[in-house]
mmCIF file of C-alpha atoms in Angstrom:
data_model
loop_
_atom_site.group_PDB
_atom_site.id
_atom_site.type_symbol
_atom_site.label_atom_id
_atom_site.label_comp_id
_atom_site.label_asym_id
_atom_site.label_seq_id
_atom_site.Cartn_x
_atom_site.Cartn_y
_atom_site.Cartn_z
ATOM 1 C CA MET A 1 27.718 -68.505 -42.791
ATOM 2 C CA ASP A 2 30.938 -69.212 -41.111
ATOM 3 C CA ASN A 3 30.949 -67.664 -37.638
ATOM 4 C CA PHE A 4 34.384 -66.200 -36.585
ATOM 5 C CA THR A 5 33.020 -65.119 -32.744
ATOM 6 C CA SER A 6 36.855 -65.927 -32.061
ATOM 7 C CA VAL A 7 38.310 -63.994 -34.650
ATOM 8 C CA THR A 8 42.331 -62.443 -34.340
ATOM 9 C CA THR A 9 42.003 -60.284 -36.750
ATOM 10 C CA PHE A 10 39.984 -57.611 -38.908
ATOM 11 C CA PHE A 11 40.487 -55.980 -42.547
ATOM 12 C CA LEU A 12 40.240 -51.824 -42.706
ATOM 13 C CA MET A 13 39.513 -51.587 -45.706
ATOM 14 C CA GLY A 14 40.044 -47.690 -45.776
ATOM 15 C CA PHE A 15 39.555 -45.159 -49.035
ATOM 16 C CA SER A 16 40.707 -47.625 -52.187
ATOM 17 C CA ASP A 17 42.614 -51.012 -53.290
ATOM 18 C CA PHE A 18 44.260 -48.591 -56.273
ATOM 19 C CA ARG A 19 48.151 -48.387 -54.683
ATOM 20 C CA GLU A 20 48.348 -44.908 -56.123
ATOM 21 C CA ILE A 21 45.252 -43.733 -53.927
ATOM 22 C CA GLN A 22 46.870 -45.144 -50.504
ATOM 23 C CA ILE A 23 49.938 -43.700 -51.207
ATOM 24 C CA LEU A 24 47.595 -40.163 -51.907
ATOM 25 C CA HIS A 25 45.537 -41.278 -48.430
ATOM 26 C CA ALA A 26 48.991 -41.856 -46.501
ATOM 27 C CA VAL A 27 50.220 -38.520 -47.302
ATOM 28 C CA LEU A 28 47.108 -37.043 -47.009
ATOM 29 C CA PHE A 29 47.024 -38.414 -43.825
ATOM 30 C CA LEU A 30 50.124 -37.535 -42.415
ATOM 31 C CA VAL A 31 49.835 -34.030 -42.588
ATOM 32 C CA ILE A 32 46.485 -33.262 -40.967
ATOM 33 C CA TYR A 33 47.921 -35.167 -38.183
ATOM 34 C CA LEU A 34 50.742 -33.517 -38.287
ATOM 35 C CA ALA A 35 48.980 -30.131 -37.835
ATOM 36 C CA ALA A 36 46.825 -31.462 -35.676
ATOM 37 C CA LEU A 37 49.886 -32.900 -33.738
ATOM 38 C CA LEU A 38 51.702 -29.473 -33.762
ATOM 39 C CA GLY A 39 48.672 -27.166 -32.827
ATOM 40 C CA ASN A 40 47.783 -29.112 -30.337
ATOM 41 C CA LEU A 41 50.922 -29.777 -28.660
ATOM 42 C CA LEU A 42 51.597 -25.022 -28.852
ATOM 43 C CA ILE A 43 47.560 -24.939 -27.343
ATOM 44 C CA ILE A 44 49.420 -27.112 -24.241
ATOM 45 C CA LEU A 45 53.002 -25.543 -24.674
ATOM 46 C CA LEU A 46 51.246 -21.652 -24.236
ATOM 47 C CA ILE A 47 48.981 -22.596 -21.993
ATOM 48 C CA THR A 48 51.790 -23.900 -19.694
ATOM 49 C CA ARG A 49 53.802 -21.565 -20.336
ATOM 50 C CA ASP A 50 51.720 -18.297 -19.890
ATOM 51 C CA THR A 51 50.937 -17.265 -16.552
ATOM 52 C CA HIS A 52 48.744 -15.124 -17.803
ATOM 53 C CA LEU A 53 46.634 -17.755 -19.342
ATOM 54 C CA HIS A 54 46.333 -19.835 -16.266
ATOM 55 C CA THR A 55 42.475 -19.649 -16.298
ATOM 56 C CA PRO A 56 39.737 -22.108 -16.008
ATOM 57 C CA MET A 57 39.031 -21.284 -19.566
ATOM 58 C CA TYR A 58 42.558 -21.727 -20.614
ATOM 59 C CA TYR A 59 42.638 -24.927 -18.082
ATOM 60 C CA PHE A 60 39.621 -26.738 -20.390
ATOM 61 C CA LEU A 61 41.158 -25.286 -23.602
ATOM 62 C CA LYS A 62 44.439 -27.259 -22.478
ATOM 63 C CA ASN A 63 42.577 -30.222 -21.459
ATOM 64 C CA LEU A 64 40.149 -29.932 -25.305
ATOM 65 C CA SER A 65 43.537 -30.151 -26.857
ATOM 66 C CA PHE A 66 45.279 -32.809 -25.251
ATOM 67 C CA LEU A 67 41.647 -34.893 -25.963
ATOM 68 C CA ASP A 68 42.426 -33.774 -29.690
ATOM 69 C CA LEU A 69 45.305 -35.053 -29.675
ATOM 70 C CA CYS A 70 44.959 -38.401 -28.355
ATOM 71 C CA PHE A 71 41.773 -38.980 -30.220
ATOM 72 C CA ILE A 72 43.058 -38.241 -33.851
ATOM 73 C CA SER A 73 46.078 -40.785 -32.774
ATOM 74 C CA ILE A 74 43.647 -43.914 -32.020
ATOM 75 C CA THR A 75 42.627 -44.293 -35.676
ATOM 76 C CA VAL A 76 44.982 -42.367 -37.905
ATOM 77 C CA PRO A 77 48.483 -43.235 -37.206
ATOM 78 C CA LYS A 78 47.580 -46.776 -38.428
ATOM 79 C CA SER A 79 45.691 -45.474 -41.089
ATOM 80 C CA ILE A 80 48.499 -44.204 -42.262
ATOM 81 C CA ALA A 81 50.587 -47.642 -41.667
ATOM 82 C CA ASN A 82 48.224 -49.321 -43.716
ATOM 83 C CA SER A 83 47.979 -47.445 -46.561
ATOM 84 C CA LEU A 84 51.966 -47.239 -46.465
ATOM 85 C CA THR A 85 52.500 -50.815 -46.454
ATOM 86 C CA ASN A 86 49.760 -52.226 -48.415
ATOM 87 C CA HIS A 87 49.180 -53.758 -44.665
ATOM 88 C CA ASN A 88 45.208 -53.148 -43.909
ATOM 89 C CA THR A 89 44.646 -55.563 -40.599
ATOM 90 C CA ILE A 90 44.305 -54.852 -37.078
ATOM 91 C CA SER A 91 44.381 -56.830 -34.702
ATOM 92 C CA PHE A 92 41.216 -58.173 -32.477
ATOM 93 C CA LEU A 93 42.823 -56.140 -29.508
ATOM 94 C CA GLY A 94 44.028 -53.342 -31.769
ATOM 95 C CA CYS A 95 40.297 -53.215 -32.936
ATOM 96 C CA VAL A 96 38.704 -53.170 -28.646
ATOM 97 C CA SER A 97 40.971 -51.296 -27.872
ATOM 98 C CA GLN A 98 40.416 -48.113 -31.186
ATOM 99 C CA VAL A 99 36.370 -48.860 -29.858
ATOM 100 C CA PHE A 100 37.256 -48.001 -26.413
ATOM 101 C CA PHE A 101 39.729 -45.182 -27.068
ATOM 102 C CA ILE A 102 37.478 -43.501 -28.871
ATOM 103 C CA PHE A 103 34.543 -43.411 -26.982
ATOM 104 C CA LEU A 104 36.050 -42.621 -24.251
ATOM 105 C CA LEU A 105 37.349 -39.954 -25.628
ATOM 106 C CA ALA A 106 35.025 -38.808 -27.798
ATOM 107 C CA THR A 107 32.570 -38.748 -24.949
ATOM 108 C CA THR A 108 35.142 -36.711 -22.637
ATOM 109 C CA GLU A 109 34.904 -34.753 -25.285
ATOM 110 C CA ILE A 110 31.270 -33.908 -25.415
ATOM 111 C CA ILE A 111 31.012 -33.188 -21.894
ATOM 112 C CA LEU A 112 34.342 -30.971 -21.596
ATOM 113 C CA LEU A 113 32.608 -29.134 -24.305
ATOM 114 C CA THR A 114 29.727 -28.625 -22.426
ATOM 115 C CA VAL A 115 31.434 -27.446 -19.385
ATOM 116 C CA MET A 116 33.525 -25.075 -21.296
ATOM 117 C CA SER A 117 29.782 -23.538 -22.735
ATOM 118 C CA TYR A 118 29.060 -23.231 -18.797
ATOM 119 C CA ASP A 119 32.196 -21.560 -18.002
ATOM 120 C CA ARG A 120 31.353 -18.979 -21.029
ATOM 121 C CA TYR A 121 28.290 -18.417 -19.445
ATOM 122 C CA VAL A 122 28.584 -18.195 -16.017
ATOM 123 C CA ALA A 123 31.691 -15.320 -17.769
ATOM 124 C CA ILE A 124 29.196 -13.519 -19.266
ATOM 125 C CA CYS A 125 26.120 -13.870 -17.603
ATOM 126 C CA HIS A 126 28.133 -13.926 -13.955
ATOM 127 C CA PRO A 127 31.066 -11.792 -14.056
ATOM 128 C CA LEU A 128 31.227 -10.688 -10.841
ATOM 129 C CA GLN A 129 30.236 -13.922 -9.401
ATOM 130 C CA TYR A 130 33.022 -15.975 -12.181
ATOM 131 C CA GLU A 131 36.486 -16.904 -9.807
ATOM 132 C CA ILE A 132 34.262 -17.909 -6.850
ATOM 133 C CA ILE A 133 32.009 -20.542 -8.705
ATOM 134 C CA MET A 134 34.870 -21.277 -11.185
ATOM 135 C CA ASN A 135 37.498 -21.857 -8.725
ATOM 136 C CA HIS A 136 40.421 -24.057 -9.417
ATOM 137 C CA GLY A 137 38.852 -26.989 -7.590
ATOM 138 C CA THR A 138 35.885 -27.527 -9.444
ATOM 139 C CA CYS A 139 37.719 -27.228 -12.544
ATOM 140 C CA VAL A 140 39.483 -29.974 -11.772
ATOM 141 C CA GLN A 141 36.161 -32.119 -10.439
ATOM 142 C CA MET A 142 34.297 -31.023 -13.556
ATOM 143 C CA VAL A 143 37.511 -32.198 -15.730
ATOM 144 C CA ALA A 144 37.825 -35.596 -13.453
ATOM 145 C CA SER A 145 33.975 -36.360 -14.429
ATOM 146 C CA SER A 146 34.050 -35.805 -18.086
ATOM 147 C CA TRP A 147 36.847 -38.515 -17.931
ATOM 148 C CA ILE A 148 35.124 -40.870 -14.716
ATOM 149 C CA SER A 149 31.738 -40.618 -17.975
ATOM 150 C CA GLY A 150 33.630 -41.170 -20.942
ATOM 151 C CA GLY A 151 35.125 -44.320 -19.238
ATOM 152 C CA LEU A 152 32.150 -45.415 -17.918
ATOM 153 C CA ASN A 153 30.442 -44.993 -21.563
ATOM 154 C CA ALA A 154 33.633 -46.028 -23.126
ATOM 155 C CA ILE A 155 33.335 -49.422 -21.206
ATOM 156 C CA LEU A 156 29.608 -50.085 -21.807
ATOM 157 C CA HIS A 157 30.304 -49.501 -25.730
ATOM 158 C CA THR A 158 32.968 -51.636 -25.949
ATOM 159 C CA ALA A 159 31.233 -54.406 -24.121
ATOM 160 C CA SER A 160 28.900 -54.500 -25.780
ATOM 161 C CA THR A 161 29.981 -54.462 -29.021
ATOM 162 C CA PHE A 162 32.045 -57.227 -29.164
ATOM 163 C CA SER A 163 29.980 -60.003 -27.034
ATOM 164 C CA VAL A 164 28.164 -60.907 -30.000
ATOM 165 C CA PRO A 165 28.683 -63.195 -32.438
ATOM 166 C CA MET A 166 29.919 -62.268 -35.472
ATOM 167 C CA CYS A 167 29.679 -63.210 -38.823
ATOM 168 C CA GLY A 168 30.957 -63.525 -42.544
ATOM 169 C CA SER A 169 34.524 -61.552 -43.505
ATOM 170 C CA PRO A 170 35.822 -59.478 -40.689
ATOM 171 C CA ASP A 171 35.964 -56.790 -43.481
ATOM 172 C CA VAL A 172 35.332 -52.983 -41.929
ATOM 173 C CA HIS A 173 34.840 -50.728 -44.787
ATOM 174 C CA GLN A 174 36.168 -48.186 -42.663
ATOM 175 C CA PHE A 175 39.934 -46.684 -42.306
ATOM 176 C CA PHE A 176 38.875 -47.480 -38.292
ATOM 177 C CA CYS A 177 37.138 -49.867 -36.358
ATOM 178 C CA ASP A 178 33.738 -48.129 -36.513
ATOM 179 C CA VAL A 179 31.119 -49.751 -34.157
ATOM 180 C CA PRO A 180 28.743 -49.295 -36.989
ATOM 181 C CA GLN A 181 30.294 -51.210 -39.901
ATOM 182 C CA LEU A 182 31.251 -53.966 -36.518
ATOM 183 C CA LEU A 183 27.909 -53.744 -35.531
ATOM 184 C CA SER A 184 26.788 -54.854 -39.307
ATOM 185 C CA LEU A 185 29.166 -57.897 -39.278
ATOM 186 C CA THR A 186 27.100 -59.257 -36.391
ATOM 187 C CA CYS A 187 25.152 -62.910 -36.259
ATOM 188 C CA SER A 188 21.849 -60.892 -35.031
ATOM 189 C CA TYR A 189 20.866 -57.883 -33.702
ATOM 190 C CA ASN A 190 23.292 -57.025 -31.188
ATOM 191 C CA ILE A 191 19.970 -55.527 -28.885
ATOM 192 C CA GLY A 192 22.832 -54.582 -25.712
ATOM 193 C CA GLU A 193 25.185 -51.841 -28.590
ATOM 194 C CA LEU A 194 21.813 -50.790 -29.886
ATOM 195 C CA LEU A 195 20.973 -49.997 -26.052
ATOM 196 C CA VAL A 196 23.870 -48.314 -25.165
ATOM 197 C CA ILE A 197 23.756 -45.997 -28.347
ATOM 198 C CA GLY A 198 20.446 -44.978 -27.288
ATOM 199 C CA ILE A 199 21.622 -43.882 -23.683
ATOM 200 C CA SER A 200 25.072 -42.611 -25.687
ATOM 201 C CA PHE A 201 22.020 -40.306 -27.759
ATOM 202 C CA VAL A 202 20.144 -39.119 -25.543
ATOM 203 C CA LEU A 203 23.853 -37.569 -23.747
ATOM 204 C CA ASP A 204 24.751 -36.514 -26.534
ATOM 205 C CA ILE A 205 21.105 -34.458 -26.808
ATOM 206 C CA VAL A 206 21.567 -33.086 -23.080
ATOM 207 C CA CYS A 207 24.552 -31.602 -23.701
ATOM 208 C CA PHE A 208 23.845 -29.771 -27.041
ATOM 209 C CA VAL A 209 20.610 -28.561 -25.301
ATOM 210 C CA PHE A 210 22.430 -27.106 -22.700
ATOM 211 C CA ILE A 211 24.859 -26.241 -24.690
ATOM 212 C CA GLY A 212 22.383 -24.392 -26.904
ATOM 213 C CA ILE A 213 20.449 -22.810 -23.402
ATOM 214 C CA SER A 214 24.121 -21.542 -22.044
ATOM 215 C CA TYR A 215 24.286 -19.499 -26.069
ATOM 216 C CA ILE A 216 20.933 -17.947 -25.699
ATOM 217 C CA ASN A 217 21.832 -16.469 -22.729
ATOM 218 C CA ILE A 218 25.403 -15.502 -23.023
ATOM 219 C CA PHE A 219 24.049 -14.012 -26.851
ATOM 220 C CA SER A 220 21.220 -12.390 -25.174
ATOM 221 C CA THR A 221 23.489 -10.260 -22.419
ATOM 222 C CA VAL A 222 26.289 -9.743 -25.315
ATOM 223 C CA VAL A 223 23.810 -8.276 -27.216
ATOM 224 C CA GLY A 224 23.248 -5.570 -24.409
ATOM 225 C CA LEU A 225 26.880 -5.019 -23.919
ATOM 226 C CA PRO A 226 27.861 -1.398 -24.199
ATOM 227 C CA SER A 227 30.942 -1.693 -25.840
ATOM 228 C CA ARG A 228 31.518 -3.003 -29.372
ATOM 229 C CA ALA A 229 35.100 -3.805 -27.548
ATOM 230 C CA GLY A 230 32.954 -6.108 -25.039
ATOM 231 C CA ARG A 231 30.936 -7.660 -27.533
ATOM 232 C CA SER A 232 33.279 -8.918 -30.047
ATOM 233 C CA LYS A 233 35.974 -10.443 -27.640
ATOM 234 C CA ALA A 234 32.651 -12.473 -26.561
ATOM 235 C CA PHE A 235 31.565 -13.442 -30.004
ATOM 236 C CA SER A 236 35.193 -14.548 -30.734
ATOM 237 C CA THR A 237 36.185 -16.623 -28.149
ATOM 238 C CA CYS A 238 32.101 -18.233 -27.626
ATOM 239 C CA LEU A 239 31.364 -18.626 -31.904
ATOM 240 C CA PRO A 240 34.537 -20.843 -32.892
ATOM 241 C CA HIS A 241 33.158 -22.996 -29.746
ATOM 242 C CA LEU A 242 30.423 -23.498 -31.055
ATOM 243 C CA PHE A 243 30.691 -24.299 -34.445
ATOM 244 C CA VAL A 244 32.807 -27.223 -33.303
ATOM 245 C CA VAL A 245 30.222 -28.529 -31.151
ATOM 246 C CA THR A 246 28.287 -28.381 -34.132
ATOM 247 C CA LEU A 247 30.407 -30.209 -36.223
ATOM 248 C CA PHE A 248 31.609 -32.465 -33.522
ATOM 249 C CA LEU A 249 28.115 -33.612 -32.091
ATOM 250 C CA SER A 250 26.523 -33.698 -36.096
ATOM 251 C CA SER A 251 28.215 -35.439 -37.965
ATOM 252 C CA GLY A 252 29.126 -38.218 -35.046
ATOM 253 C CA PHE A 253 25.098 -38.367 -35.014
ATOM 254 C CA PHE A 254 24.629 -39.215 -38.465
ATOM 255 C CA ASP A 255 27.409 -41.186 -38.937
ATOM 256 C CA TYR A 256 25.681 -43.778 -35.856
ATOM 257 C CA SER A 257 21.825 -43.209 -36.745
ATOM 258 C CA HIS A 258 22.063 -43.517 -40.536
ATOM 259 C CA PRO A 259 21.692 -47.210 -41.741
ATOM 260 C CA LEU A 260 24.487 -48.491 -43.344
ATOM 261 C CA PRO A 261 23.977 -49.343 -47.261
ATOM 262 C CA LYS A 262 25.033 -52.625 -48.441
ATOM 263 C CA SER A 263 27.843 -51.260 -51.124
ATOM 264 C CA PRO A 264 29.146 -48.613 -48.728
ATOM 265 C CA THR A 265 30.536 -45.292 -49.824
ATOM 266 C CA PRO A 266 32.869 -43.051 -50.486
ATOM 267 C CA SER A 267 30.439 -39.798 -48.319
ATOM 268 C CA ASP A 268 30.263 -42.699 -45.510
ATOM 269 C CA LEU A 269 33.891 -42.589 -44.893
ATOM 270 C CA LEU A 270 33.980 -38.432 -45.772
ATOM 271 C CA ILE A 271 31.391 -38.875 -42.579
ATOM 272 C CA SER A 272 33.180 -40.341 -40.343
ATOM 273 C CA MET A 273 36.022 -37.489 -41.017
ATOM 274 C CA PHE A 274 34.005 -34.952 -40.098
ATOM 275 C CA TYR A 275 34.431 -35.760 -35.958
ATOM 276 C CA ILE A 276 37.450 -38.234 -35.743
ATOM 277 C CA VAL A 277 39.965 -36.262 -37.523
ATOM 278 C CA VAL A 278 38.384 -32.904 -38.694
ATOM 279 C CA PRO A 279 37.556 -31.447 -34.887
ATOM 280 C CA PRO A 280 41.519 -32.254 -33.771
ATOM 281 C CA THR A 281 42.912 -30.631 -36.694
ATOM 282 C CA MET A 282 40.813 -27.688 -36.922
ATOM 283 C CA ASN A 283 40.515 -26.576 -33.065
ATOM 284 C CA PRO A 284 43.617 -25.278 -32.728
ATOM 285 C CA PHE A 285 43.746 -22.910 -35.417
ATOM 286 C CA ILE A 286 40.391 -21.816 -34.257
ATOM 287 C CA TYR A 287 41.435 -21.824 -30.792
ATOM 288 C CA THR A 288 44.400 -19.426 -31.135
ATOM 289 C CA LEU A 289 44.142 -17.468 -34.674
ATOM 290 C CA ARG A 290 40.393 -15.862 -33.631
ATOM 291 C CA ASN A 291 41.643 -15.932 -29.781
ATOM 292 C CA LYS A 292 43.534 -12.397 -28.850
ATOM 293 C CA ASP A 293 45.135 -14.031 -25.400
ATOM 294 C CA MET A 294 46.625 -17.497 -27.466
ATOM 295 C CA LYS A 295 48.026 -14.553 -30.081
ATOM 296 C CA THR A 296 50.256 -12.858 -27.997
ATOM 297 C CA ALA A 297 51.225 -15.770 -25.897
ATOM 298 C CA LEU A 298 52.464 -17.361 -29.009
ATOM 299 C CA LYS A 299 54.227 -13.771 -30.065
ATOM 300 C CA LYS A 300 56.258 -13.905 -26.720
ATOM 301 C CA LEU A 301 57.093 -17.171 -27.098
ATOM 302 C CA LEU A 302 58.306 -16.913 -30.813
ATOM 303 C CA MET A 303 60.079 -13.387 -29.065
ATOM 304 C CA ASN A 304 61.737 -15.536 -26.274
ATOM 305 C CA THR A 305 63.239 -17.893 -28.895
ATOM 306 C CA HIS A 306 64.288 -15.990 -30.854
ATOM 307 C CA TYR A 307 66.351 -14.126 -28.116
ATOM 308 C CA LEU A 308 67.855 -17.443 -26.562
ATOM 309 C CA SER A 309 68.623 -18.590 -30.010
ATOM 310 C CA ASN A 310 70.475 -14.516 -30.799
#
């Protein structure tokens, strides 16, 4: 088979070769992208403007929205452009950049979600010590550590993925440069990348276990609260977070652990959407529609906008 170690272009095969389906895919992705873009920008705006939301919980949420905004922007706009122009290519540098930023943002988000679960644990289980433990300096250090860890993991994955010669046609049966698909193009087993993926799995499992322990303690404490309103508020902030974590980790784990079929199926594309497209789009709805403080801040913003317009 032809070796294309010095390849300059990959071909993102996407969802279909039929022009009608390509246009439909572009329209749907555009709607989803605009919803994610507006939703996450709204969260960032609300938390920045409203002083009542200048707390550790919303500081982490603002960083999560920024991550989601960047995460979906790495893959979806390129996929939309390819479908609209019927030009399914991506440069080698573009593919490398996608792999790097996907792992940078995904790893940072996983660790940040773990930090957010710890924040809720301290707030609910140790409320009297909350301001001392979750002070501003500690919150900044936690976010910075998340980004540094994400950067290191991204460098490892990117370097190991593209360190092995690739053979055959450079067709990637995805709408973005997905590492499992890239590994299927290598001339031999990429032991380095498999080891790095294994390390990432361990990190994901550790984060998930830590989150699980946090929520076991949280729910044990919440059940014992005498106030029904207090229990409702605690559940309204914790359950959406747990849903996002479970969806993000389970879909990503399945995509990287199941063997690739010889003939890619639409289900493979749909699975990848559950961690590439769905969380950044759903997070704004989950964290605003079910959160009383965010809804109050949104009403204040709308009232101020209406007042200024008049």
